[in-house]
PDB file of C-alpha atoms in Angstrom:
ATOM      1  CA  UNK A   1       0.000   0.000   0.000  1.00  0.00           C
ATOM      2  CA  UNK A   2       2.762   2.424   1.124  1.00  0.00           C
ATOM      3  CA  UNK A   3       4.438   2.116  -1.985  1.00  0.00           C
ATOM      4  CA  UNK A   4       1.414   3.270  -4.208  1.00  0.00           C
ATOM      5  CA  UNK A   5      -0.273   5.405  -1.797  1.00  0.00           C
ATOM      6  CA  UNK A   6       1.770   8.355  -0.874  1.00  0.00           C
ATOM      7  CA  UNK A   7       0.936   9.543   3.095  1.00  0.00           C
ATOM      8  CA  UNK A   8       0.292  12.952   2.695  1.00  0.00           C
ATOM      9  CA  UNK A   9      -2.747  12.112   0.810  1.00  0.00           C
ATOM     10  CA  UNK A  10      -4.738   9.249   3.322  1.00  0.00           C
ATOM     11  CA  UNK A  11      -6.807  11.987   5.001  1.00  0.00           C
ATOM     12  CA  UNK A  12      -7.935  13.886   1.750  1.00  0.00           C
ATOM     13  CA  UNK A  13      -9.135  15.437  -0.350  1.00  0.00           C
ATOM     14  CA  UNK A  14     -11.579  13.434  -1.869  1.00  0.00           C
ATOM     15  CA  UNK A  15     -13.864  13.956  -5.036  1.00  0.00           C
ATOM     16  CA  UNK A  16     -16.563  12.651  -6.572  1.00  0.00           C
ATOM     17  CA  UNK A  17     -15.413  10.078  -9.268  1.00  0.00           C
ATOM     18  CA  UNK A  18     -17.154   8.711 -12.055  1.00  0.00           C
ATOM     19  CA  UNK A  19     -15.912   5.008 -11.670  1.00  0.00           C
ATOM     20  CA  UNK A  20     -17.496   3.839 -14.785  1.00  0.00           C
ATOM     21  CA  UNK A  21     -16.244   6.819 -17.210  1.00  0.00           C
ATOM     22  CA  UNK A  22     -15.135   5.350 -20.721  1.00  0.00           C
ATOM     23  CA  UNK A  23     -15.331   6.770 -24.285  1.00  0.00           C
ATOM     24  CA  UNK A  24     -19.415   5.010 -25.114  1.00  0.00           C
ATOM     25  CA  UNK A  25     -20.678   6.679 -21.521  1.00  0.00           C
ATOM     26  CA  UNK A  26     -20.181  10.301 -23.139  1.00  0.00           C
ATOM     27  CA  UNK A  27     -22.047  11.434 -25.689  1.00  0.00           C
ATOM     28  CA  UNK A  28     -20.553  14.448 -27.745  1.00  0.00           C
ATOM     29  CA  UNK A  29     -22.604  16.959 -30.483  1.00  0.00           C
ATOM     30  CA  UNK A  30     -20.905  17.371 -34.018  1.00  0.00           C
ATOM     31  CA  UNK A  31     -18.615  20.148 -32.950  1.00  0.00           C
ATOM     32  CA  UNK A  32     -17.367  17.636 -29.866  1.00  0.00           C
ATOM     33  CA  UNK A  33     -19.080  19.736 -27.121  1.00  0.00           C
ATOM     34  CA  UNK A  34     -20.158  17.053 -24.223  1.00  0.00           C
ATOM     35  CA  UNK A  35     -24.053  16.735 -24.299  1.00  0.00           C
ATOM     36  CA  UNK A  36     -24.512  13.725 -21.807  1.00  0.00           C
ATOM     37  CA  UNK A  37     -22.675  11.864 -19.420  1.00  0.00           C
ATOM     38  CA  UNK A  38     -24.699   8.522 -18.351  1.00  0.00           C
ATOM     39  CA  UNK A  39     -23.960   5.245 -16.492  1.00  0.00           C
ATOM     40  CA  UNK A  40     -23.846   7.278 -13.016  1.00  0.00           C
ATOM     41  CA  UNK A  41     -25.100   5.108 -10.731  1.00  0.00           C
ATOM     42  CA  UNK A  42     -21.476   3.714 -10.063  1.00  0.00           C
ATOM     43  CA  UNK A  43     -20.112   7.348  -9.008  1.00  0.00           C
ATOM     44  CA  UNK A  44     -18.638   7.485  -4.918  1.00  0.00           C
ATOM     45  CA  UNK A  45     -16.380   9.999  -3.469  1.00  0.00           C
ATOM     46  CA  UNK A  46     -12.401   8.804  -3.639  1.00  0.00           C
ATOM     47  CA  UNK A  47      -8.956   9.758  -2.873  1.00  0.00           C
ATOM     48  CA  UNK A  48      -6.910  12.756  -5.637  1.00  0.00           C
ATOM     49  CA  UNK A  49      -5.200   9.521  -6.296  1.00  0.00           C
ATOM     50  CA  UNK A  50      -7.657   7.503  -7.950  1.00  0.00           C
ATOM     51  CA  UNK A  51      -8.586  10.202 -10.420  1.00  0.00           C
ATOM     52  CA  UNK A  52      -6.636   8.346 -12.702  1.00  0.00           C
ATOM     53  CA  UNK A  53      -6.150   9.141 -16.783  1.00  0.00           C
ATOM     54  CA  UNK A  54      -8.097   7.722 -18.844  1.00  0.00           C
ATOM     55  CA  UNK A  55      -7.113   3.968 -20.221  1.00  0.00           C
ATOM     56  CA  UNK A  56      -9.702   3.707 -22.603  1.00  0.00           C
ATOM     57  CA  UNK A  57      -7.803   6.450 -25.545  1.00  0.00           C
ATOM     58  CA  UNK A  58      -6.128   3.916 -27.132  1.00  0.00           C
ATOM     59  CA  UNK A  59      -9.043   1.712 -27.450  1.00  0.00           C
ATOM     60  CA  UNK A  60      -7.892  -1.360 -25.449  1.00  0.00           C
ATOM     61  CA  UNK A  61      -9.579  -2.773 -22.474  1.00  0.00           C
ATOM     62  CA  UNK A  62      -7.614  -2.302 -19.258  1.00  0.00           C
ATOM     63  CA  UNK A  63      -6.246  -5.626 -19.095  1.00  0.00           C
ATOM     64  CA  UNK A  64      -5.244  -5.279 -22.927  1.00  0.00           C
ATOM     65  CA  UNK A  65      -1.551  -3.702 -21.890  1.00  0.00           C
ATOM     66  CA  UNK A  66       0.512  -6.998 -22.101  1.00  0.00           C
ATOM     67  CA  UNK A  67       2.930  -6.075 -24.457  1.00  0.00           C
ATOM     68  CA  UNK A  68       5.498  -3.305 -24.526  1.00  0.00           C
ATOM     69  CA  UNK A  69       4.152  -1.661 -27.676  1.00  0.00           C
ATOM     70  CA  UNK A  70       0.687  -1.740 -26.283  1.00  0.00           C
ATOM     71  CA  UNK A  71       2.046   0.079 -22.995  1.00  0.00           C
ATOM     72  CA  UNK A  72       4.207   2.754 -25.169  1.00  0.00           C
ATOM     73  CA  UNK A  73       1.117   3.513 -26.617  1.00  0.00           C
ATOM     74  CA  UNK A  74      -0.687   4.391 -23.763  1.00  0.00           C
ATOM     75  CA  UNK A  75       2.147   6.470 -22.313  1.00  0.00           C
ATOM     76  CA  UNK A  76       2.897   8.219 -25.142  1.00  0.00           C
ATOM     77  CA  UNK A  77      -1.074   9.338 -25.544  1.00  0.00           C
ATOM     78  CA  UNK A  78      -1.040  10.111 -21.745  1.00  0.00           C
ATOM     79  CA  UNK A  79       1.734  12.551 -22.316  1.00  0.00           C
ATOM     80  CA  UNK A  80       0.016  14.342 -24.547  1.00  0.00           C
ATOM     81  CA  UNK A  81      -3.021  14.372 -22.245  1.00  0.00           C
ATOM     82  CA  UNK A  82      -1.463  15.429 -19.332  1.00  0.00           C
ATOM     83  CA  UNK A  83       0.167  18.225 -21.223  1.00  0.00           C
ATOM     84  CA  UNK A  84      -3.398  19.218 -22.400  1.00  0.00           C
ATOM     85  CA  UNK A  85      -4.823  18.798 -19.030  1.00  0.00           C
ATOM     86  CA  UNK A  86      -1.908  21.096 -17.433  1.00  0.00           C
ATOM     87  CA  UNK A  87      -3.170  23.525 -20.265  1.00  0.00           C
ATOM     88  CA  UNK A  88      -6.539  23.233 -19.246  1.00  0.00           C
ATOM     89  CA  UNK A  89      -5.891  23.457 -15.427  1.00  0.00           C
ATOM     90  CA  UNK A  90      -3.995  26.340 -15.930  1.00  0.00           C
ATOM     91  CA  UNK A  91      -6.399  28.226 -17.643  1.00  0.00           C
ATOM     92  CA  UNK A  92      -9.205  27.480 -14.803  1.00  0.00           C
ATOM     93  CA  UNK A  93      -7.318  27.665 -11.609  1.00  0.00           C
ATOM     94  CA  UNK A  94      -4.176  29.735 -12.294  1.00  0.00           C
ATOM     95  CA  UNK A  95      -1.764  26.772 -10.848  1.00  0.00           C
ATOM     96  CA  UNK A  96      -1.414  22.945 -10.824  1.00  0.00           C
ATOM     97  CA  UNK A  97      -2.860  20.840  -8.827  1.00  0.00           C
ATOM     98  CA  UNK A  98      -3.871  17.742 -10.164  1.00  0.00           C
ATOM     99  CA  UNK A  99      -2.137  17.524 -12.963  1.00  0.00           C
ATOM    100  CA  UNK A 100       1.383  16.394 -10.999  1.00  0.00           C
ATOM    101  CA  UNK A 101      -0.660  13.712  -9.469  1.00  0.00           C
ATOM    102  CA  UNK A 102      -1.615  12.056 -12.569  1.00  0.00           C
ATOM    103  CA  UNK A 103       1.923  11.890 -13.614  1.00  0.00           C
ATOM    104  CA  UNK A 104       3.217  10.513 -10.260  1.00  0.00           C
ATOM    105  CA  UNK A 105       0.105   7.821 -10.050  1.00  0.00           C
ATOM    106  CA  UNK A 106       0.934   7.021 -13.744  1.00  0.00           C
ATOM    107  CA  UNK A 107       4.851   6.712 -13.533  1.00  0.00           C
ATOM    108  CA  UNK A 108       5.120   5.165  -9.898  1.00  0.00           C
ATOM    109  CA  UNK A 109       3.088   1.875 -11.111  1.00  0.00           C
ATOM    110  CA  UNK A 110       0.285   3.498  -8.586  1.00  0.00           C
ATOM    111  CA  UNK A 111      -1.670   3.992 -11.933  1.00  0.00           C
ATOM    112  CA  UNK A 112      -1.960   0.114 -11.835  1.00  0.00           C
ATOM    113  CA  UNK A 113      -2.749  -0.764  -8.395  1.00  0.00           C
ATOM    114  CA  UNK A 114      -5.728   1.476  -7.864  1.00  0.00           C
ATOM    115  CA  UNK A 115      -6.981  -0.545 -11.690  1.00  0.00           C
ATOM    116  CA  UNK A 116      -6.200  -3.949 -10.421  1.00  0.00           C
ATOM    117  CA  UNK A 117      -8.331  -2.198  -6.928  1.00  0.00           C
ATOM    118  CA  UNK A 118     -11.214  -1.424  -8.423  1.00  0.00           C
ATOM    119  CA  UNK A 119     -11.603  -3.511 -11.356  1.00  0.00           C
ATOM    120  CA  UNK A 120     -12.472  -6.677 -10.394  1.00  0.00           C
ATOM    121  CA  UNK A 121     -12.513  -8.865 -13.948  1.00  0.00           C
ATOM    122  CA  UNK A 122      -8.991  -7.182 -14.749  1.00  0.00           C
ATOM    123  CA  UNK A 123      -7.605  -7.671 -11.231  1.00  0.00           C
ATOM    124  CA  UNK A 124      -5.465 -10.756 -11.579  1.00  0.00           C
ATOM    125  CA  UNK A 125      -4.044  -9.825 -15.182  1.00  0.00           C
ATOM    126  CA  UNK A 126      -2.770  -6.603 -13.557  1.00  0.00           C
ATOM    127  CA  UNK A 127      -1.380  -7.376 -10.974  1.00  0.00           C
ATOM    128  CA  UNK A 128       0.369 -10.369 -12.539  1.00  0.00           C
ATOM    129  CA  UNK A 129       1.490  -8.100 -15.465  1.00  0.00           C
ATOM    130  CA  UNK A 130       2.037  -4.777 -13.901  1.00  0.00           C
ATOM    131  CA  UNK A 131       2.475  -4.673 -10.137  1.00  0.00           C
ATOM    132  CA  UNK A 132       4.060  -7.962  -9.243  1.00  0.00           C
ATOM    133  CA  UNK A 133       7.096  -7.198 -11.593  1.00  0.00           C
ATOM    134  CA  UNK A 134       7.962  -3.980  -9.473  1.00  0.00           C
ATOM    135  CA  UNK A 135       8.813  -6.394  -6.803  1.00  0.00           C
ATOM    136  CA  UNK A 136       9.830  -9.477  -8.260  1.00  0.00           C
ATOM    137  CA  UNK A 137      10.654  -9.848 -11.493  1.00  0.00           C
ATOM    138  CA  UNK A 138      11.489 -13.692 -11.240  1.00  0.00           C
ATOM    139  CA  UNK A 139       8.377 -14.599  -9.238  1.00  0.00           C
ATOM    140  CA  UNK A 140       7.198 -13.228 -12.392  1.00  0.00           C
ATOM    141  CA  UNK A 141       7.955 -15.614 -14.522  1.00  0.00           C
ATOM    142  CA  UNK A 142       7.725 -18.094 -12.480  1.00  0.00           C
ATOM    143  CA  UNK A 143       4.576 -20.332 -11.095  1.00  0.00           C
ATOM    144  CA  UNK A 144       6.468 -19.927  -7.042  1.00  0.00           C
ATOM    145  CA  UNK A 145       4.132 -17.089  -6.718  1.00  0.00           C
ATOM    146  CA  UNK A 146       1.085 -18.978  -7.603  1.00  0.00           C
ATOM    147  CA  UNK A 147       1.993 -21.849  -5.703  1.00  0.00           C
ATOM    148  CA  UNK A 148       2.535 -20.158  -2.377  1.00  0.00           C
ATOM    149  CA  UNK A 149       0.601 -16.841  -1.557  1.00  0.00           C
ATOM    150  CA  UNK A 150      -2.756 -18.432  -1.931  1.00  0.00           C
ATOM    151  CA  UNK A 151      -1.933 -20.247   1.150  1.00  0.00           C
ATOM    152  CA  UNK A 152      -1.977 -16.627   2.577  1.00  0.00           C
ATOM    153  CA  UNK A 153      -5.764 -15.822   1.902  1.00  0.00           C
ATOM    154  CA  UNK A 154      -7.290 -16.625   4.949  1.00  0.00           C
ATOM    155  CA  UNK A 155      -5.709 -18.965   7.883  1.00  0.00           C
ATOM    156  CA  UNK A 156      -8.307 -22.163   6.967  1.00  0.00           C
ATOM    157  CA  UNK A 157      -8.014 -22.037   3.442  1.00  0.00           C
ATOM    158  CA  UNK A 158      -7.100 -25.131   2.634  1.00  0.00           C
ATOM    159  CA  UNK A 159     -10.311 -26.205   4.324  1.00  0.00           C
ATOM    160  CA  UNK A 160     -11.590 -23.530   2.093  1.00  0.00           C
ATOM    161  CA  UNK A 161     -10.461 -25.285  -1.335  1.00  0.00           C
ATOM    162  CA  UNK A 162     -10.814 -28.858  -0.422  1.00  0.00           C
ATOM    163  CA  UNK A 163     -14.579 -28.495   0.197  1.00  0.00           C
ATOM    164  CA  UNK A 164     -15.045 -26.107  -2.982  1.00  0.00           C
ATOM    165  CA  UNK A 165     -13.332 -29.263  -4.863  1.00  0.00           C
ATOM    166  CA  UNK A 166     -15.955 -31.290  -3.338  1.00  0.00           C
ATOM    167  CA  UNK A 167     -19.006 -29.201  -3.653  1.00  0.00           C
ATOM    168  CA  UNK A 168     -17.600 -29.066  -8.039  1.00  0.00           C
ATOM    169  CA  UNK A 169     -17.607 -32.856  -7.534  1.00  0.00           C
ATOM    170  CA  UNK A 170     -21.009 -33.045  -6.483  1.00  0.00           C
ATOM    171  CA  UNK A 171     -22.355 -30.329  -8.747  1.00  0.00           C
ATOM    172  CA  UNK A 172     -20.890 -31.868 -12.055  1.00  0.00           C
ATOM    173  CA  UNK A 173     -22.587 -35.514 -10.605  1.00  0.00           C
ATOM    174  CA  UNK A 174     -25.637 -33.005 -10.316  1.00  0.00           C
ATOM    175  CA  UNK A 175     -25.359 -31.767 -13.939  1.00  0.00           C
ATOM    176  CA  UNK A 176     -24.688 -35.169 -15.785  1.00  0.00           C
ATOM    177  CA  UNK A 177     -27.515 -37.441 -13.691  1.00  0.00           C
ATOM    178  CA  UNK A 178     -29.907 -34.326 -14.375  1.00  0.00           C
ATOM    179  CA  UNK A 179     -28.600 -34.339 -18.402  1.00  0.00           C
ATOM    180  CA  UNK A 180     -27.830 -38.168 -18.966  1.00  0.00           C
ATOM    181  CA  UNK A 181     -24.719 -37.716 -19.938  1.00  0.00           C
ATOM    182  CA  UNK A 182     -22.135 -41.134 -19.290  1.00  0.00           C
ATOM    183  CA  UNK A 183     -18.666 -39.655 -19.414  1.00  0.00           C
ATOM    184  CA  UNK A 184     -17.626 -37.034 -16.622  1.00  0.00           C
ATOM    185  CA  UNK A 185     -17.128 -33.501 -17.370  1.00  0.00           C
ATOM    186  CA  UNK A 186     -13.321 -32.590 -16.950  1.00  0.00           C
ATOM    187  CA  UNK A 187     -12.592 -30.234 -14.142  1.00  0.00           C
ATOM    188  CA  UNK A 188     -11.462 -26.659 -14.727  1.00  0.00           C
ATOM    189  CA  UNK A 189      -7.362 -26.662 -14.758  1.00  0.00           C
ATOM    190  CA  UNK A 190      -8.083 -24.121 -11.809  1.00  0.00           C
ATOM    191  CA  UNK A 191      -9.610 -26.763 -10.290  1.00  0.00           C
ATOM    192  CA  UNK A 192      -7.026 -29.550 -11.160  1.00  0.00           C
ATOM    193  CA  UNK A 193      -3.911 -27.231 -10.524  1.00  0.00           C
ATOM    194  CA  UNK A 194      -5.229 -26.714  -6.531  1.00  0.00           C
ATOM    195  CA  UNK A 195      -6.042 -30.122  -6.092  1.00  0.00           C
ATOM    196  CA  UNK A 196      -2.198 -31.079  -6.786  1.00  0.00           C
ATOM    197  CA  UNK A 197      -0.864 -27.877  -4.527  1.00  0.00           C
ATOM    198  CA  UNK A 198      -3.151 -29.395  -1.738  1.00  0.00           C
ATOM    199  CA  UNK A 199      -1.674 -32.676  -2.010  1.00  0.00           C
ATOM    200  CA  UNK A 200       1.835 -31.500  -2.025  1.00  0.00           C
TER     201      UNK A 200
END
């Protein structure tokens, strides 16, 4: 946490955030003026941090940035937005504020975190792509990671997994008496890969 949420902003300020803001939630007249902002009901008051740039300019998802090309794209179109925010800011306020923020959360790795934070179906792909690597490169790369920190999720976990294995077991019995069908339906590798940690 420390090391992508600086101190000196814990207690404030906050603002109201539009969590679900992406290019097909605006709505623009033919000389680009905003008409309509929709999809609202998502919006919540959060830290200056997590007023993050937007992703979504160079049309990927947020869990689309796997590649280097793909993540030199997005910093060299945040560049130019930040520059056109500063502009912007500027012109409205007289000094920056928010502005150096952006470019801290986005070069720090912070940018990241606060995605992996508050998008859940990206969460895993970000943190194994972006965040992990600013601490270990190798673990990385390699499955050790995987293999050991889910032990770490709650102090009965292995409790935890052994009766979700059991409770598949019975469901896919479930499905195939309910559909007829002979042969058993293979397991998810999910499934298969915790089975073998547990027995290990």
């Amino acid at each position: 946490m420390h090391r992508f949420i600086r101190p000196e902003y814990c207690d404030g300020p906050f603002f109201l955030t539009l969590t679900y803001m992406h290019r097909s939630n605006i709505f623009f007249d033919e000389q680009w003026n905003v008409q309509t902002v929709i999809d609202l009901e998502w919006a919540c008051s959060q830290p200056v941090e997590m007023q993050l740039p937007p992703y979504w300019l160079t049309s990927r998802s947020v869990d689309g940035f796997t590649d280097p090309e793909s993540i030199a794209e997005l910093d060299g179109l945040l560049k130019e937005y930040f520059d056109i925010y500063a502009e912007e800011e500027l012109a409205q306020n007289g000094h920056l504020y928010h502005t150096p923020i952006m470019r801290h959360v986005w070069q720090s790795g912070s940018f990241w975190y606060f995605q992996a934070a508050t998008i859940p179906k990206g969460m895993y792909l970000l943190f194994s792509e972006h965040v992990q690597p600013l601490f270990n490169k190798e673990h990385y790369e390699k499955s050790i990671f995987d293999e050991v920190f889910w032990w770490y999720w709650r102090v009965d976990v292995k409790d935890v997994v052994e009766q979700k294995l059991k409770d598949k077991e019975k469901y896919t019995a479930d499905l195939k008496r309910a559909f007829g069908v002979e042969e058993p339906i293979a397991a998810v590798d999910v499934a298969i890969k915790l089975e073998e940690n547990i027995g290990t």
